[in-house]
Amino acid sequence: MLVPIFTLKLNHKINPRMVAIGKFDGVHPCLTAATQAGKVFIHNPHTRGQRPAAHRLSQSTQDSDISLLNINQAVTCLTAGMLGPNTTGDTLLVGSQTNLLAYDVHDNADIFYREVTDGANAIVLGKLGDIPTPLAIIGGNCALQGFDYEGNDHFWTVTGDNVRSLVLCDFTGDGKNELLVGSEDFDIRVFKEDELVSEMTENETVTSLCHMHDSRFGYALANGTVGVYDRTARYWRIKSKNHAMSIHAFDLNADGVVELITGWSNGKIDARSDRTGEVIFKDNLSSSVAGVVEGDYRLDGQKQLICTSVEGEVRGYLPASKDLKGNLMDSSAEQDLIRELSQRRQNLLLELRNYEENAKGVSEANSGMGVIPANTQLQTALSVRPATEAQKAHVELCISTPNETIIRAVLIFAEGIFEGESHVVHPSSQNLSGCVRVPIVPPKDIPVDLHIKAFVGGKTSTQFHVFEITRQLPRFSLYDITVDASAAPSTGCVTFSINDRPQRVVMWLNQNFLLPEGVDSPEVTFNPLRGGGLLSISMTSNGQITLRTDDIDLAGDLVQSLATFLGIEDLSAEADFPGYFEELRSTLTEVDEFHSVHQKLTAAMADHSNYIRNMLVQAEDARLMGDITTMKKRYRELYDLNRDLVNEYKIRSNNHNALLACLKSVNQAIQRAGRLRVGKPKNQVISACRDAIKSNNVTALFRIMRAGTASS
Amino acid sequence: MEIRLNRVDYVQVGVTSQKTMRLLPALGKRATQKVAIADHDGILTCFGMKKGEAVPVFKTLPGQKITRMDLGGAVGTPQEKIFVCSGSQVRGFTKKGKQFLTFEANLTETINAMHVSGADLFVCASYIYNHYCDCKDQDYYLSGDKINDITCLTSEKLTRLVPILACQDRVLRVLQGSELAYDFEVPGPPSVLELVNNFCTGDEILYGTTDGKIGLVQIGEHSAATKWEIDNDKKKGGILCIDTYDIIGDGVNDILVGRDDGTVEVYGFDSNSEPTLRFEHVLTESVTSIQGGCVGKESYDEVLTATYTGWVTGLTTEPQMAEAGPGDEVRMSKETQSKVEALRAEMEQLQVKVMQGREQYQQISQSSTAVSVVPIFSVNDKFTLCQDDASYSLTLEVQTAIDNLLLQSDVPIDLLDVDKNSAVVSFSECDSEQPNGNFLLATYRCQANTTRLELKIRSIEGQYGTLQAYITPRLQPKTCQVRQYQIKPLSLHQRTHSIDQERPMNRLSLVGQFSFAEIHSWVVFCLPEVPEKTPAGEGITFYFHNTFLGTQLEATYCKGEGHFRSDNISTISILSDVLSKEATKKKINLNISYDINDDSVSHTLKMIHPKLEYQLLLARKVQLIDALKELQVHEGNADFLIPEYRKILDESANLLEEYKKQPAHLERLYGMITDLFIDKFKFKGQNVKTKVSSLLEILDNYDLNSLLDFFQ
């Protein structure tokens, strides 16, 4: 059994996922974490002695090993590592919703302090692709930005949604690091510098990523799932009712291969084999885990796994010694083996008994046992139902039995389309029948496997047969082919050419849409049941495809899906979405307005703080001179001013939030324009758009979005 | 004095009931003992351990499910005859497996408790107690509530036999012949009784309750006295079996306890003869039988347990060798190796058989006349009200691993999270409107090897209906079983044996043409813990207390008349609603009259007052903790704070824990006060629903006097 080699109780709370270890003086590793009140603490038990207190750094009076850094803003992410070429030790990087600070703890000096409008939700430090210097890469609202030690941004690109997790690893195996980005739209994207090379879709917000070894990496989702990918293939995953707070790769059993260490919201820590997900070690902290890191904290040349909890508990584990034989838990392996075998034997015996009893027939059967005809088979059918007065538009799943048996309940387990992971239909006992209709409304256009479990039996049964069926819901299921002829066609369109036969496009249509009879020509029109104008697809004989829809997201999804199906690597397209472009134009003007308001408010705030200083001095003067009336007056004024400031703050924060929302939608627009193209043309569009925004050239921006290139 | 016990699994038989495993007396000193165990397949197995392998002595043929086992023999000889009961039959076997007795007890119900002592046989069906001597009928007693267990004092000092019944209504009934000598109240429904093997006195018995308490009672001629009691502070499971054995080896018999959540405990006695916990081990399933003895290896004592799924497991004092041989593989002992090989061989054979079974089953499904029946699997379930937090706990246990569980309820209830429960829960949207009338649809997807699930449910008084659980085990062919649990109108009430007559009481009286059985069935419908059988005699009085508020209820009724007295006006209101509804269903005309005591409302409010005040204070303190901590970090210490705040900081951990323990406590109290308010004016014929918002306002700024004024 593995036990912690040290435990510490730091008297500071730790913000989840904001823990790092840095050797700020180049020698001694220090545990660094964000705590309440916009502070960062640095735990340095190695150099106990007098340290100067100045600037940001102040000594905590409670505990001499801890120094506190004042950030004066809510910290959102934090890391430490080598950034500059000529520094003695590691640089501490602290991100907040508006700024990124690079700080030299050893010299107690700011290296750079940059404003980042998109915020910094996640940070990673390291080398990316061919960029020579290490970068501090932050992920914010739909945007990624990389800064070098001078604070210059060498890297910028956009991604689908708010970034929640980042990691650098050699995904493609070319000896250079790629950037893996987990975001709130459930995708893990892989960037080779600013080129998107892969995209894996999960079913919840990707909260953590960590590099295991080679091209293998671990991930954690907001719904309690953790797992391991090798490139784009998922190796294993497990789901827990708790949430994974932090994941880390560490070789705990000393077998030469790292394990995935997960810290959970209930305080549990477990180590799982990277191949199978089998738990090889677990332990419990008394409160939720805040972060899992590694470092040589005892300075004895061995790396320890260090787990921290939100209440400031710290535990360190050494890799297991040889004589534990990889058996880290408190049970004996042989006992477990025998127990498992016996359990399997018992299961087989029970199954056998079921068959034997079944063969005996109904001799002793009573009504409760749920006797059903042996040839009962369940029929399932999927169909598209447009909205009626009583019900919203939905896909209907109809499950029925062929005989007099009834369906007591239907459980559907599917990812990403229900609120939880399952949906249940349980008719009341008066309404039992052999047919159950389940309305399904997929919120996004994703292909989903529906794992259906239907409980079939008699009306009075207490035991039911469970039928398990899996049906696939095609990607574009909420699109009805029966179209009202009078409806006006959509104004938005995207046009591109392919070198493929129309039959292949027809195949793609049949596989990705829910069509009752199938289609045989690529000229089709759908009525999107989520709303929005008609979607029509047409193809000319020379392979030019035109998609007409007002929904730029849908157009992007269709282009990507079609390109994947046909195996197209590069695809350029011309697009026009007048409605959306108009919206974007107004958003861009709003951004300018918000910026100017922001500047005005900042100036006003500076004025006010000057007043405060003056008034405070005057009030204190009055107090010292015994002039109570003036003092009261001054303090009253001060109070009023304070109230004004609070109000102004509220305005400022509203303004800021509105600005953030606008910036996000601008970033999304670039991403959307990119998604209408595939491969190189896509990257060109994104970088050209970015340049246009930088130079504030709105006309060029729209030209690029339409034509796909900056020129002409 | 700590002890270390190591777990060894011996064999697995079928599902076992409570108290169905015993050790046969040892033949010589230091010799190993044989184990006799009986299961639900009706098989009685007797085995001994030889070189780590279970060697069967005998095994009977399958038959009806065996519910109890006891050992007996002529007085003065070793107690080595095995008695088992199944249905209404008792059979006796010698230690060689020869059947020497078949005795039909002529009971209409199945025997669920049995005790053998010399030539005396005591059996109990649910309400009936019977005493036979040499198979001749001696005494008979009809108990007021379900009998859970029986034992009998047989000390030489005593002139007569003293049978003691453990009854569900929280009393031990001490009998004298066919008459009740006296009854003795215990703190919970007793589930098991065990004689203390102490020859000097011989008049002490141990009891265990379904809510996890243990106590020692000295049974006297006319009264009994509690020597000590162990509370269940840690909310462990209910007690299923107790034994006394000196496992620690200090010359004093220790108490061995098995619980239904899989906990095995050893209590030793300290110098003051107070029981203290010395050892604890958690098995994954209910511990149905426990006994101390020597089984695995001579001269090593052990605690032998049998679990629900039929595992016989020893916790032995024999130290386990850390077998670290050369090489990297953990070397297995020869015994284990041969055991594993034998198991593997058996499994292979079984696999073949199962494959055949599967094929046949597939073939049957082609035929149009055949039917498919799967035998009912055994589910061990328990649905009990927890006194401390006024919520229900539901535990489900199945022989094999559970795949998923569907919970459905037609009343509004809250599902609470249970730490022990690792299953992934998902709530499904449900339409509480007709036609389906579901208020709760939740699925639990269990992790591998979960055979036991524990859930916690909070109900609201006045809302009644049914909770259904559909359990699907991981067993082919897949079936699921439904279990139903009634949520009664006065679900938070619990039986007691006396009430405080001083309190101001409201009365509800019913007069009408109904029989005693009819009104009893209505009371059963309304209140938990009332025996289903109509009590003997003309009339009856039951007492209850509300576990949440501490208010009380007295129900006295007989043919044609019923009186209900409570100090809580809401209780009276709920009763009157439900009773009149039930009577209308049966088309019985009821004459309902009320006697409302206005003092009772202010009395109830005063009773709630300390709870409410405490909760409000707690909530306020908890709210302050974070802010105070921040101040402490900011200022470096907490010396400048007023003592009250410093105290909050000091106690913060306790406060948080307490707050976490009782979620939504305040909301529940508010709800009950609102009900009280509405009900008070309902009896005056006024509808005050419009005033509820002003009541909530008063509650938000709580003060007892203003609340009392508002109620006037």
CSV table of N, CA and C in Angstrom, one decimal, chain B residues 326-369:
chain,number,residue,atom,x,y,z
B,326,PRO,N,11.5,-14.0,-6.1
B,326,PRO,CA,12.3,-13.3,-7.1
B,326,PRO,C,11.5,-13.1,-8.4
B,327,GLY,N,12.0,-12.2,-9.2
B,327,GLY,CA,11.2,-11.9,-10.4
B,327,GLY,C,10.2,-10.8,-10.2
B,328,ASP,N,9.6,-10.4,-11.2
B,328,ASP,CA,8.7,-9.3,-11.0
B,328,ASP,C,7.2,-9.7,-10.7
B,329,GLU,N,6.9,-10.9,-11.2
B,329,GLU,CA,5.5,-11.3,-10.9
B,329,GLU,C,5.3,-11.6,-9.5
B,330,VAL,N,4.1,-11.3,-9.0
B,330,VAL,CA,3.7,-11.7,-7.6
B,330,VAL,C,3.6,-13.2,-7.6
B,331,ARG,N,4.3,-13.9,-6.8
B,331,ARG,CA,4.2,-15.3,-6.8
B,331,ARG,C,3.0,-15.8,-6.1
B,332,MET,N,2.3,-16.7,-6.6
B,332,MET,CA,1.1,-17.2,-5.9
B,332,MET,C,1.5,-18.4,-5.2
B,333,SER,N,0.8,-18.6,-4.1
B,333,SER,CA,1.0,-19.9,-3.4
B,333,SER,C,0.5,-21.0,-4.2
B,334,LYS,N,1.0,-22.2,-3.9
B,334,LYS,CA,0.6,-23.4,-4.7
B,334,LYS,C,-0.9,-23.6,-4.5
B,335,GLU,N,-1.4,-23.4,-3.3
B,335,GLU,CA,-2.8,-23.7,-3.1
B,335,GLU,C,-3.7,-22.7,-3.9
B,336,THR,N,-3.3,-21.5,-3.9
B,336,THR,CA,-4.1,-20.5,-4.7
B,336,THR,C,-4.0,-20.9,-6.2
B,337,GLN,N,-2.8,-21.3,-6.6
B,337,GLN,CA,-2.7,-21.6,-8.0
B,337,GLN,C,-3.6,-22.8,-8.4
B,338,SER,N,-3.6,-23.8,-7.6
B,338,SER,CA,-4.5,-24.9,-7.9
B,338,SER,C,-6.0,-24.5,-7.9
B,339,LYS,N,-6.2,-23.6,-6.9
B,339,LYS,CA,-7.6,-23.2,-6.8
B,339,LYS,C,-8.0,-22.4,-8.1
B,340,VAL,N,-7.1,-21.5,-8.5
B,340,VAL,CA,-7.4,-20.7,-9.7
B,340,VAL,C,-7.6,-21.6,-10.9
B,341,GLU,N,-6.7,-22.6,-11.0
B,341,GLU,CA,-6.8,-23.5,-12.2
B,341,GLU,C,-8.1,-24.3,-12.1
B,342,ALA,N,-8.5,-24.8,-11.0
B,342,ALA,CA,-9.7,-25.5,-10.9
B,342,ALA,C,-10.9,-24.6,-11.3
B,343,LEU,N,-10.9,-23.4,-10.8
B,343,LEU,CA,-12.0,-22.5,-11.2
B,343,LEU,C,-12.0,-22.2,-12.7
B,344,ARG,N,-10.8,-22.0,-13.2
B,344,ARG,CA,-10.8,-21.8,-14.7
B,344,ARG,C,-11.3,-22.9,-15.5
B,345,ALA,N,-11.0,-24.1,-15.1
B,345,ALA,CA,-11.5,-25.3,-15.8
B,345,ALA,C,-13.0,-25.4,-15.7
B,346,GLU,N,-13.5,-25.1,-14.5
B,346,GLU,CA,-14.9,-25.2,-14.3
B,346,GLU,C,-15.6,-24.2,-15.1
B,347,MET,N,-15.0,-23.0,-15.2
B,347,MET,CA,-15.6,-21.9,-16.0
B,347,MET,C,-15.7,-22.3,-17.4
B,348,GLU,N,-14.6,-23.0,-17.9
B,348,GLU,CA,-14.6,-23.3,-19.3
B,348,GLU,C,-15.8,-24.2,-19.7
B,349,GLN,N,-16.0,-25.2,-18.8
B,349,GLN,CA,-17.1,-26.1,-19.0
B,349,GLN,C,-18.4,-25.4,-19.0
B,350,LEU,N,-18.5,-24.5,-18.0
B,350,LEU,CA,-19.8,-23.7,-17.9
B,350,LEU,C,-20.0,-22.9,-19.1
B,351,GLN,N,-18.9,-22.3,-19.6
B,351,GLN,CA,-19.0,-21.4,-20.8
B,351,GLN,C,-19.7,-22.2,-21.9
B,352,VAL,N,-19.2,-23.5,-22.1
B,352,VAL,CA,-19.7,-24.3,-23.2
B,352,VAL,C,-21.2,-24.5,-23.0
B,353,LYS,N,-21.6,-24.8,-21.7
B,353,LYS,CA,-23.0,-25.1,-21.4
B,353,LYS,C,-23.8,-23.8,-21.7
B,354,VAL,N,-23.3,-22.7,-21.3
B,354,VAL,CA,-24.0,-21.4,-21.4
B,354,VAL,C,-24.2,-21.1,-22.9
B,355,MET,N,-23.2,-21.4,-23.7
B,355,MET,CA,-23.3,-21.2,-25.2
B,355,MET,C,-24.4,-22.0,-25.7
B,356,GLN,N,-24.5,-23.3,-25.3
B,356,GLN,CA,-25.6,-24.2,-25.7
B,356,GLN,C,-26.9,-23.6,-25.4
B,357,GLY,N,-27.0,-23.1,-24.1
B,357,GLY,CA,-28.2,-22.6,-23.6
B,357,GLY,C,-28.6,-21.4,-24.4
B,358,ARG,N,-27.6,-20.5,-24.8
B,358,ARG,CA,-27.9,-19.3,-25.6
B,358,ARG,C,-28.5,-19.7,-26.9
B,359,GLU,N,-27.9,-20.7,-27.5
B,359,GLU,CA,-28.3,-21.1,-28.9
B,359,GLU,C,-29.7,-21.6,-28.8
B,360,GLN,N,-30.0,-22.4,-27.8
B,360,GLN,CA,-31.4,-23.0,-27.7
B,360,GLN,C,-32.3,-21.8,-27.5
B,361,TYR,N,-32.0,-20.9,-26.7
B,361,TYR,CA,-32.9,-19.8,-26.4
B,361,TYR,C,-33.1,-19.0,-27.7
B,362,GLN,N,-32.1,-18.9,-28.5
B,362,GLN,CA,-32.2,-18.2,-29.8
B,362,GLN,C,-33.2,-19.0,-30.7
B,363,GLN,N,-33.0,-20.3,-30.7
B,363,GLN,CA,-33.9,-21.2,-31.5
B,363,GLN,C,-35.3,-21.0,-31.1
B,364,ILE,N,-35.6,-21.0,-29.8
B,364,ILE,CA,-37.0,-20.9,-29.3
B,364,ILE,C,-37.6,-19.7,-29.9
B,365,SER,N,-36.8,-18.6,-30.0
B,365,SER,CA,-37.4,-17.3,-30.4
B,365,SER,C,-37.9,-17.4,-31.9
B,366,GLN,N,-37.5,-18.4,-32.6
B,366,GLN,CA,-38.0,-18.6,-34.0
B,366,GLN,C,-39.4,-19.1,-33.9
B,367,SER,N,-39.7,-19.9,-32.9
B,367,SER,CA,-41.0,-20.6,-32.9
B,367,SER,C,-42.1,-19.6,-32.5
B,368,SER,N,-43.3,-19.8,-33.0
B,368,SER,CA,-44.4,-18.8,-32.8
B,368,SER,C,-45.2,-19.2,-31.6
B,369,THR,N,-45.1,-20.5,-31.1
B,369,THR,CA,-45.9,-20.9,-30.0
B,369,THR,C,-45.2,-20.8,-28.7
